[in-house]
CSV table of C-alpha atoms in Angstrom, one decimal:
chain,number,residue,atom,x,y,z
D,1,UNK,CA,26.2,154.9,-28.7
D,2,UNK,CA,28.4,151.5,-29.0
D,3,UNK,CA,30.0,152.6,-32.0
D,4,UNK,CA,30.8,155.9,-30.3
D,5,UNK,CA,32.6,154.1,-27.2
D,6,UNK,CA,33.9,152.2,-29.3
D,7,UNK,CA,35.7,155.0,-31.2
D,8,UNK,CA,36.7,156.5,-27.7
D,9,UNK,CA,38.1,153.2,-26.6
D,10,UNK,CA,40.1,152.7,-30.3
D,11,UNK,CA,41.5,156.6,-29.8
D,12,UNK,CA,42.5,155.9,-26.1
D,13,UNK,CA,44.5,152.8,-26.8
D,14,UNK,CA,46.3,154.6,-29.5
D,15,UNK,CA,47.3,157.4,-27.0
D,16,UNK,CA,48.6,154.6,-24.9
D,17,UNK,CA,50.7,153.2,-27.3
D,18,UNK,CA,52.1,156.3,-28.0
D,19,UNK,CA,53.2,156.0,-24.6
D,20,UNK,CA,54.8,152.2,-24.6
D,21,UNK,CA,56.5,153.7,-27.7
D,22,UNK,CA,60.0,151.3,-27.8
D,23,UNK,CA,61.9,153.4,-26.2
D,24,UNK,CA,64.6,151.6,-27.8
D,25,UNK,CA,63.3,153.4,-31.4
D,26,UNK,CA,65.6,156.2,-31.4
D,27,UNK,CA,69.0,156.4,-33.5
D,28,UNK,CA,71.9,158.8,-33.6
D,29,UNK,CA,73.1,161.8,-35.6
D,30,UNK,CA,76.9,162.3,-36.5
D,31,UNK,CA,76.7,165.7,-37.6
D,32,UNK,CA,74.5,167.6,-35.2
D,33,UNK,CA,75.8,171.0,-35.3
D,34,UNK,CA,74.4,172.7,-31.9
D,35,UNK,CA,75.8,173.0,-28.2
D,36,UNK,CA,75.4,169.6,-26.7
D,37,UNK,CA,72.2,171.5,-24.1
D,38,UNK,CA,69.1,170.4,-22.9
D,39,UNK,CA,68.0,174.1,-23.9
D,40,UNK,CA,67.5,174.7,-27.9
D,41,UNK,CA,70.0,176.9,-28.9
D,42,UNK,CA,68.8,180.5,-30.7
D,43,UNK,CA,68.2,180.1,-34.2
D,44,UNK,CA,71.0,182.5,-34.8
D,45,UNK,CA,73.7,181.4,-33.3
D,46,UNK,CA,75.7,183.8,-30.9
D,47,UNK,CA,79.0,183.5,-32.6
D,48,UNK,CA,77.8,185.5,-35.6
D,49,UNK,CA,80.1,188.7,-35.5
D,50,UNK,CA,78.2,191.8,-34.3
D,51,UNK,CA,80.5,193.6,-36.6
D,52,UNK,CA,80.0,191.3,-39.6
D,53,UNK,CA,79.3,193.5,-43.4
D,54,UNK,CA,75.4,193.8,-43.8
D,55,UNK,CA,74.4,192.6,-47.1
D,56,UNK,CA,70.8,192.8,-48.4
D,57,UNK,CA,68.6,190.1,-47.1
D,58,UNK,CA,67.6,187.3,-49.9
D,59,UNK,CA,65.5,184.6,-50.6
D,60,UNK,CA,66.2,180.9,-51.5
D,61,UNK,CA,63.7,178.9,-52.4
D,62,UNK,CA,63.7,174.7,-51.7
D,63,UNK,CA,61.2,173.6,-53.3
D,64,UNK,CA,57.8,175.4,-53.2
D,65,UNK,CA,59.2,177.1,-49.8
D,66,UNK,CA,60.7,180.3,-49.9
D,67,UNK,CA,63.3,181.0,-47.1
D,68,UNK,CA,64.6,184.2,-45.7
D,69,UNK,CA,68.3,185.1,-45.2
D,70,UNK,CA,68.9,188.4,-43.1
D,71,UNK,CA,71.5,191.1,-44.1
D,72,UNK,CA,73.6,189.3,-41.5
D,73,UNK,CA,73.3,185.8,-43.4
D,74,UNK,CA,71.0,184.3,-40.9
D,75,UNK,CA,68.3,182.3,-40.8
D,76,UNK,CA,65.0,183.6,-40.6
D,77,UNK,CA,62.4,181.5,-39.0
D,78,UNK,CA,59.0,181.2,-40.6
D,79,UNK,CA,55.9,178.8,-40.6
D,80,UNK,CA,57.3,177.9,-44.1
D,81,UNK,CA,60.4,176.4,-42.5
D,82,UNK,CA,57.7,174.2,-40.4
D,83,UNK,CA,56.2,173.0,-43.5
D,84,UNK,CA,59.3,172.5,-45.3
D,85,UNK,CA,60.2,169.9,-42.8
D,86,UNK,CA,57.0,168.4,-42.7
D,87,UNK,CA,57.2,168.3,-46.5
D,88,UNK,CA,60.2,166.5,-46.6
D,89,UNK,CA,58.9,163.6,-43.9
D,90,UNK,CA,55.6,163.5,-46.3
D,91,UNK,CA,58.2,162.7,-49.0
D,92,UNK,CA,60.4,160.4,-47.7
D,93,UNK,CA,57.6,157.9,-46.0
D,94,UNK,CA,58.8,155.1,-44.1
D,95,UNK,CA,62.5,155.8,-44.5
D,96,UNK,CA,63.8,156.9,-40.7
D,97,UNK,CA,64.5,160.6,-40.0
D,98,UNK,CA,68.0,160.0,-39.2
D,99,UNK,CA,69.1,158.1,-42.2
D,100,UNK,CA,68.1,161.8,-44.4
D,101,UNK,CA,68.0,164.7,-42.2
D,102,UNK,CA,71.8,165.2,-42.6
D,103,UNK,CA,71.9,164.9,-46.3
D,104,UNK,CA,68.4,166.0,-47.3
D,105,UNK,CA,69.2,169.7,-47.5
D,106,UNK,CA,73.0,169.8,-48.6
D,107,UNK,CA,72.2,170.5,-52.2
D,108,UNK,CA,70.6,174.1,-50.9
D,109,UNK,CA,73.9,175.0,-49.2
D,110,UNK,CA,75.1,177.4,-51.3
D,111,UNK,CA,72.1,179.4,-52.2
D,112,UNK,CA,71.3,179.7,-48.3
D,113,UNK,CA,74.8,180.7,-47.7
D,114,UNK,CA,77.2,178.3,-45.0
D,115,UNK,CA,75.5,180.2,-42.5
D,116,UNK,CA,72.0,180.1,-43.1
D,117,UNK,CA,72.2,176.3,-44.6
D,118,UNK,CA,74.0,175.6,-40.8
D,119,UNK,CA,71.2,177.2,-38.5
D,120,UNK,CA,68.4,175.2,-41.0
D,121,UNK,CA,70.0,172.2,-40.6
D,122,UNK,CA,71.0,172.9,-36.2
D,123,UNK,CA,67.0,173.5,-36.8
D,124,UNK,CA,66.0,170.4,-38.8
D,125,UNK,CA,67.5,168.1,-36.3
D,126,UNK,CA,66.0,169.7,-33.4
D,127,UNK,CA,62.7,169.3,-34.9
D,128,UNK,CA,62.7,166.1,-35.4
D,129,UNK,CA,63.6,165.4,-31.9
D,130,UNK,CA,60.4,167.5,-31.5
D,131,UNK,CA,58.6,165.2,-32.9
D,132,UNK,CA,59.8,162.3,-31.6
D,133,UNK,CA,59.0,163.7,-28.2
D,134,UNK,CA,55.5,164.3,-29.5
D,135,UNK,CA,55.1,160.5,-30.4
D,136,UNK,CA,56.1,159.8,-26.8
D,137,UNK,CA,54.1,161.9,-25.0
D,138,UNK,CA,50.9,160.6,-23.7
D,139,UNK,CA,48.0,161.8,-24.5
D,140,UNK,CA,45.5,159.6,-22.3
D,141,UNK,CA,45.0,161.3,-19.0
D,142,UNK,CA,44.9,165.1,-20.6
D,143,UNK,CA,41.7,166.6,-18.9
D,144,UNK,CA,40.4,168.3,-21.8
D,145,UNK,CA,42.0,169.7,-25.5
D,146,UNK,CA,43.3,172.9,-23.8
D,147,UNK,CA,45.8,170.8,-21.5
D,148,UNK,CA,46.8,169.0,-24.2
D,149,UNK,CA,48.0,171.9,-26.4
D,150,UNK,CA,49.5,173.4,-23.2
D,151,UNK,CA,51.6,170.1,-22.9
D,152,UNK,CA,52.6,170.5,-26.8
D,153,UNK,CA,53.2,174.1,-26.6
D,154,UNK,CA,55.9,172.9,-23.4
D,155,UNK,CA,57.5,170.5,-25.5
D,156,UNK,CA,57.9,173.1,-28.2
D,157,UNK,CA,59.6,175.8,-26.4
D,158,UNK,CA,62.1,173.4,-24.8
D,159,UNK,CA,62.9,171.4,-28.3
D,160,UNK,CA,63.0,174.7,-30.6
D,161,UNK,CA,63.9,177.5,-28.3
D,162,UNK,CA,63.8,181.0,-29.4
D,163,UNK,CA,62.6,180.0,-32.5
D,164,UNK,CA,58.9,178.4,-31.6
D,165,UNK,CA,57.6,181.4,-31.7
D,166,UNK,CA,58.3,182.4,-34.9
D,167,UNK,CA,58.2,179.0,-36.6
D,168,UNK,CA,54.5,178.5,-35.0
D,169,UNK,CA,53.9,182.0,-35.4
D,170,UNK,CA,50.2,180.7,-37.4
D,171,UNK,CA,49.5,177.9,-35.1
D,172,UNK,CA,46.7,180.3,-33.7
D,173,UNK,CA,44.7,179.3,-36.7
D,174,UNK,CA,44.9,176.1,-36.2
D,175,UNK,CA,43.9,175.9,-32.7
D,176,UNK,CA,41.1,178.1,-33.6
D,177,UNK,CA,39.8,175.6,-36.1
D,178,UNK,CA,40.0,172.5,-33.6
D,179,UNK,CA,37.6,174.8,-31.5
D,180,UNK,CA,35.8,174.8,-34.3
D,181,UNK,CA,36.0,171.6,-35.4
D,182,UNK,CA,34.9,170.0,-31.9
D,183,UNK,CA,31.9,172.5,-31.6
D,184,UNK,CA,30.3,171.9,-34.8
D,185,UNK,CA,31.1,167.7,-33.9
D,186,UNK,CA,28.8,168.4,-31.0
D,187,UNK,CA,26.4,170.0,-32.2
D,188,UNK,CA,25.7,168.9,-35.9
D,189,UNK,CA,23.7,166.0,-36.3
D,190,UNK,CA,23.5,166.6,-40.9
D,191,UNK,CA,26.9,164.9,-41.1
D,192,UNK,CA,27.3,165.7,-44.9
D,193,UNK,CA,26.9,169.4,-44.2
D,194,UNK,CA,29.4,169.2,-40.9
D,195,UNK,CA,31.9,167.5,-43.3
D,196,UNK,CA,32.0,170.6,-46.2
D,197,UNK,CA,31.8,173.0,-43.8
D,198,UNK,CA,34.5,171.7,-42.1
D,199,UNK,CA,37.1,171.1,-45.3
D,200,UNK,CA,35.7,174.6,-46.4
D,201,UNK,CA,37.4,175.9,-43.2
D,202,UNK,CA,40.1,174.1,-43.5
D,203,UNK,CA,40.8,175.7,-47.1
D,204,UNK,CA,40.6,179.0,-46.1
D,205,UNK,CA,43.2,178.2,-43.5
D,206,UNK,CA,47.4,179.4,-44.7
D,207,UNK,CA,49.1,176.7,-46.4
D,208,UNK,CA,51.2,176.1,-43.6
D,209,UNK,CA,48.4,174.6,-41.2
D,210,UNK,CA,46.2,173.4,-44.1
D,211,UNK,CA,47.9,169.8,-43.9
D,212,UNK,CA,47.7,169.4,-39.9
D,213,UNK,CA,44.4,170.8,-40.5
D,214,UNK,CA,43.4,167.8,-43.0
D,215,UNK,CA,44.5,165.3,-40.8
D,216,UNK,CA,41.9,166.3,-38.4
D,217,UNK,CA,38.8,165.1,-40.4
D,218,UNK,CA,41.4,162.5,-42.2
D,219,UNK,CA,41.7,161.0,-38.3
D,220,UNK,CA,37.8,161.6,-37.7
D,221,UNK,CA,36.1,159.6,-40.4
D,222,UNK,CA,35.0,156.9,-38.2
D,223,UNK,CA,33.3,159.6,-35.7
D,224,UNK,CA,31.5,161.4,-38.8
D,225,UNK,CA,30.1,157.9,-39.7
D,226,UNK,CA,28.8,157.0,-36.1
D,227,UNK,CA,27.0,160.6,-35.7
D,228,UNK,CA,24.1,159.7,-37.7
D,229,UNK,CA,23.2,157.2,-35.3
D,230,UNK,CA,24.8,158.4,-32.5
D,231,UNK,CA,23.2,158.6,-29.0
D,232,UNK,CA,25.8,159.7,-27.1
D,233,UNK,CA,25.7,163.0,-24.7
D,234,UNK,CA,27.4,166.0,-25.8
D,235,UNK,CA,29.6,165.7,-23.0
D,236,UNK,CA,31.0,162.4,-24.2
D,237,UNK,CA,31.0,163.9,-28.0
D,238,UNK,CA,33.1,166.5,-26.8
D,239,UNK,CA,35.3,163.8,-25.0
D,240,UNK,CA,35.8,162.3,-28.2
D,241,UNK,CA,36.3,164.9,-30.5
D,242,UNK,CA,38.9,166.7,-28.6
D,243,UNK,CA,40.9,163.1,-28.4
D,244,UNK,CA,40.7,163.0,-32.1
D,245,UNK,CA,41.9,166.5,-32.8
D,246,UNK,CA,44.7,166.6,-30.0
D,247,UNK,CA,45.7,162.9,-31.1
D,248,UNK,CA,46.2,164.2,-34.9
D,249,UNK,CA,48.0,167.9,-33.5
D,250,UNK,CA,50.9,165.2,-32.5
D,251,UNK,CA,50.9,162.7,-34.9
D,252,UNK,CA,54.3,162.8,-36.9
D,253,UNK,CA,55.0,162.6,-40.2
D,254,UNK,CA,58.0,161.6,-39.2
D,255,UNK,CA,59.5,157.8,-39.1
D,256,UNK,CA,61.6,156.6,-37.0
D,257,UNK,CA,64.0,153.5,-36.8
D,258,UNK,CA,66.2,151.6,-34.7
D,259,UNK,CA,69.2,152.9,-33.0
D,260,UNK,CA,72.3,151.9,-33.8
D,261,UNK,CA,74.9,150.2,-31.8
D,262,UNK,CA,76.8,153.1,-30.9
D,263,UNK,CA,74.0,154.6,-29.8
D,264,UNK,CA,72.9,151.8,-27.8
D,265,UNK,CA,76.3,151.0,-26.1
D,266,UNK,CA,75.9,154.9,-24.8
D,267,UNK,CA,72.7,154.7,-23.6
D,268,UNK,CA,73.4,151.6,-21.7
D,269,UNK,CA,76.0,153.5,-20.0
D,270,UNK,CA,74.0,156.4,-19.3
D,271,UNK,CA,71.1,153.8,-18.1
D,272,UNK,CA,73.4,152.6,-15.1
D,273,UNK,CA,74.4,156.1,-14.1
D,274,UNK,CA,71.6,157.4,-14.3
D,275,UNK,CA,70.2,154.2,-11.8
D,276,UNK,CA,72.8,155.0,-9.7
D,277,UNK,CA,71.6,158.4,-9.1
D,278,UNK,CA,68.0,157.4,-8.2
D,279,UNK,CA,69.1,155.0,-5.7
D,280,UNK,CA,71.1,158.2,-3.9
D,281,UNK,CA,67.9,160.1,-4.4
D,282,UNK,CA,64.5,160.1,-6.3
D,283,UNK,CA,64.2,161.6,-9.2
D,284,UNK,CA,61.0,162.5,-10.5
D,285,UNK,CA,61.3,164.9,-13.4
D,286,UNK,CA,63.4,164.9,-16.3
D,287,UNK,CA,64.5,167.9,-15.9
D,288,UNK,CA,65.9,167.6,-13.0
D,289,UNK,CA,69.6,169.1,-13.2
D,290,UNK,CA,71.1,166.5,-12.2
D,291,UNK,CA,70.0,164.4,-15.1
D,292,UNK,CA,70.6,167.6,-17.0
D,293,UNK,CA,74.1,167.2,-16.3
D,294,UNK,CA,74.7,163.5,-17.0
D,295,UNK,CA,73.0,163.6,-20.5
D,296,UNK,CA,75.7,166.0,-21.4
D,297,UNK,CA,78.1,164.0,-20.1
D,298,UNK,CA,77.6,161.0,-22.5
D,299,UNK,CA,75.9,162.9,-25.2
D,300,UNK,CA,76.1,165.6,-27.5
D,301,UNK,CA,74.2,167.8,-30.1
D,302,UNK,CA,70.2,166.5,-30.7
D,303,UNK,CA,71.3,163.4,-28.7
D,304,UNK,CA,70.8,164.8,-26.1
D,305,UNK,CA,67.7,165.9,-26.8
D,306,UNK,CA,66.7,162.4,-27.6
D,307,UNK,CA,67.5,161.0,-24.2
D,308,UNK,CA,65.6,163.5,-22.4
D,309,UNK,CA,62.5,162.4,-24.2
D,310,UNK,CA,63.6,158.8,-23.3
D,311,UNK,CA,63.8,160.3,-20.1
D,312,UNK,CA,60.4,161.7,-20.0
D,313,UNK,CA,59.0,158.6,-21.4
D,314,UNK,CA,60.8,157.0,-17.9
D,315,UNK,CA,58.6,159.1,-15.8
D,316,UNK,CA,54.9,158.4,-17.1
């Protein structure tokens, strides 16, 4: 039962410093290539020419990931464009986001097509900031796993836009194995049959969950060890199995690093405005549109992005 708290205790102060996160971590992009909005921008951009020659669509394949072009030349968003990214934070390791993500894909340019390579990269850089607002976002204090994925699902549809959907178009799956996962946690006391049936499931899962699925029982190996002698309630098993999977759902793979001094000088500016509007009134959300409207007045493209999960780190 100690060993049990004590897990609970270790996952709850890595939620919390998710939260106390530097807020000082994040660095800027010099080539962002979408509308300087707090809203994602569609993954195919409204300038495309409604009267543009169709072509047939083709493939191009990065890697092991094979990406869709439309007749029009655009983008095609797919789970495998998820996994791409994630793929390419696996590769790199420590080295920040922001010192690749503009360069990373450039070799791809012409077999996408200027169009297509332009939307993968506005959606690269948007997706990091994704993640970056999942590192920030506290965990401690969610009720239960549902709230938690409701709070992810949020952050999704605000940092990707209209193409969440398609890009988590699988993600089902996954949720449906962290069910699982924290059922069978409860309620199966042979821990060497729990942990095959478990990386059975998560094998039979599509390639594009597979690795967030791993990371789950990667994340629970302490747990697994303290069942055995484990006499905790099923009540406080659930507690701590649900922390474990919603803690590994929004764990990067991504690195980040420090901001540079550009970056810095701007958000020092923005920091005093944006005090000077709290003392005329309180502010208690980031999205308020007032804020809205000051981080597109001293930032542009995924920067602005980037402050508003500053922002929302400010209001916790």
């Amino acid at each position: 039962m100690k060993r049990i708290l004590a897990i609970a205790a270790a996952a709850v102060m890595v939620a919390v410093g998710l939260f106390y996160w530097n807020t000082q971590t994040p660095s800027d992009s010099n080539s962002i290539l979408v509308k300087p909005s707090d809203k994602a921008p569609l993954a195919r951009p409204s300038h495309t020419s409604p009267t543009k020659p169709e072509t047939t669509p083709y493939q191009a394949q990065i890697g092991e990931t094979v990406i869709t072009v439309d007749a029009r030349g655009n983008l095609v968003p797919a789970p495998e464009i998820r996994e791409l990214f994630d793929q390419l934070a696996r590769e790199q390791g420590q080295i920040p986001a922001d010192l690749w993500k503009d360069s990373i894909l450039e070799a791809h340019r012409n077999q996408l097509g200027d169009q297509a390579f332009e939307q993968l990269e506005t959606l690269l850089d948007r997706y990091v900031e994704y993640n970056l607002a999942l590192q920030m976002l506290p965990m401690d204090g969610v009720a239960d796993l549902a709230s938690a994925l409701d709070r992810v699902q949020q952050i999704r549809d605000e940092y990707l836009g209209d193409a969440s959907n398609e890009m988590f178009s699988d993600w089902q799956q996954m949720e449906s194995f962290t069910e699982q996962y924290i059922s069978q946690v409860v309620n199966t006391r042979d821990v060497t049959q729990l942990q095959q049936t478990l990386q059975e499931q998560v094998y039979a899962l599509p390639a594009t969950v597979q690795p967030r699925a791993q990371k789950v029982l990667d994340q629970s190996q302490d747990l697994f060890q303290a069942l055995p002698s484990s006499q905790a309630d099923p009540a406080t098993l659930r507690s701590i199995a649900e922390q474990t999977a919603a803690l590994a759902l929004v764990q990067p793979d991504f690195t980040f690093g420090e901001p540079t001094a550009q970056f810095m000088e701007q958000y020092t500016q923005y920091n005093a405005a944006k005090q000077d509007l709290q003392q005329q009134s309180a502010i208690t959300s980031e999205d308020d549109p007032r804020l809205q409207q000051l981080r597109q007045e001293y930032f542009s493209g995924s920067e602005v992005l980037r402050v508003k999960t500053l922002d929302r780190a400010d209001m916790y």
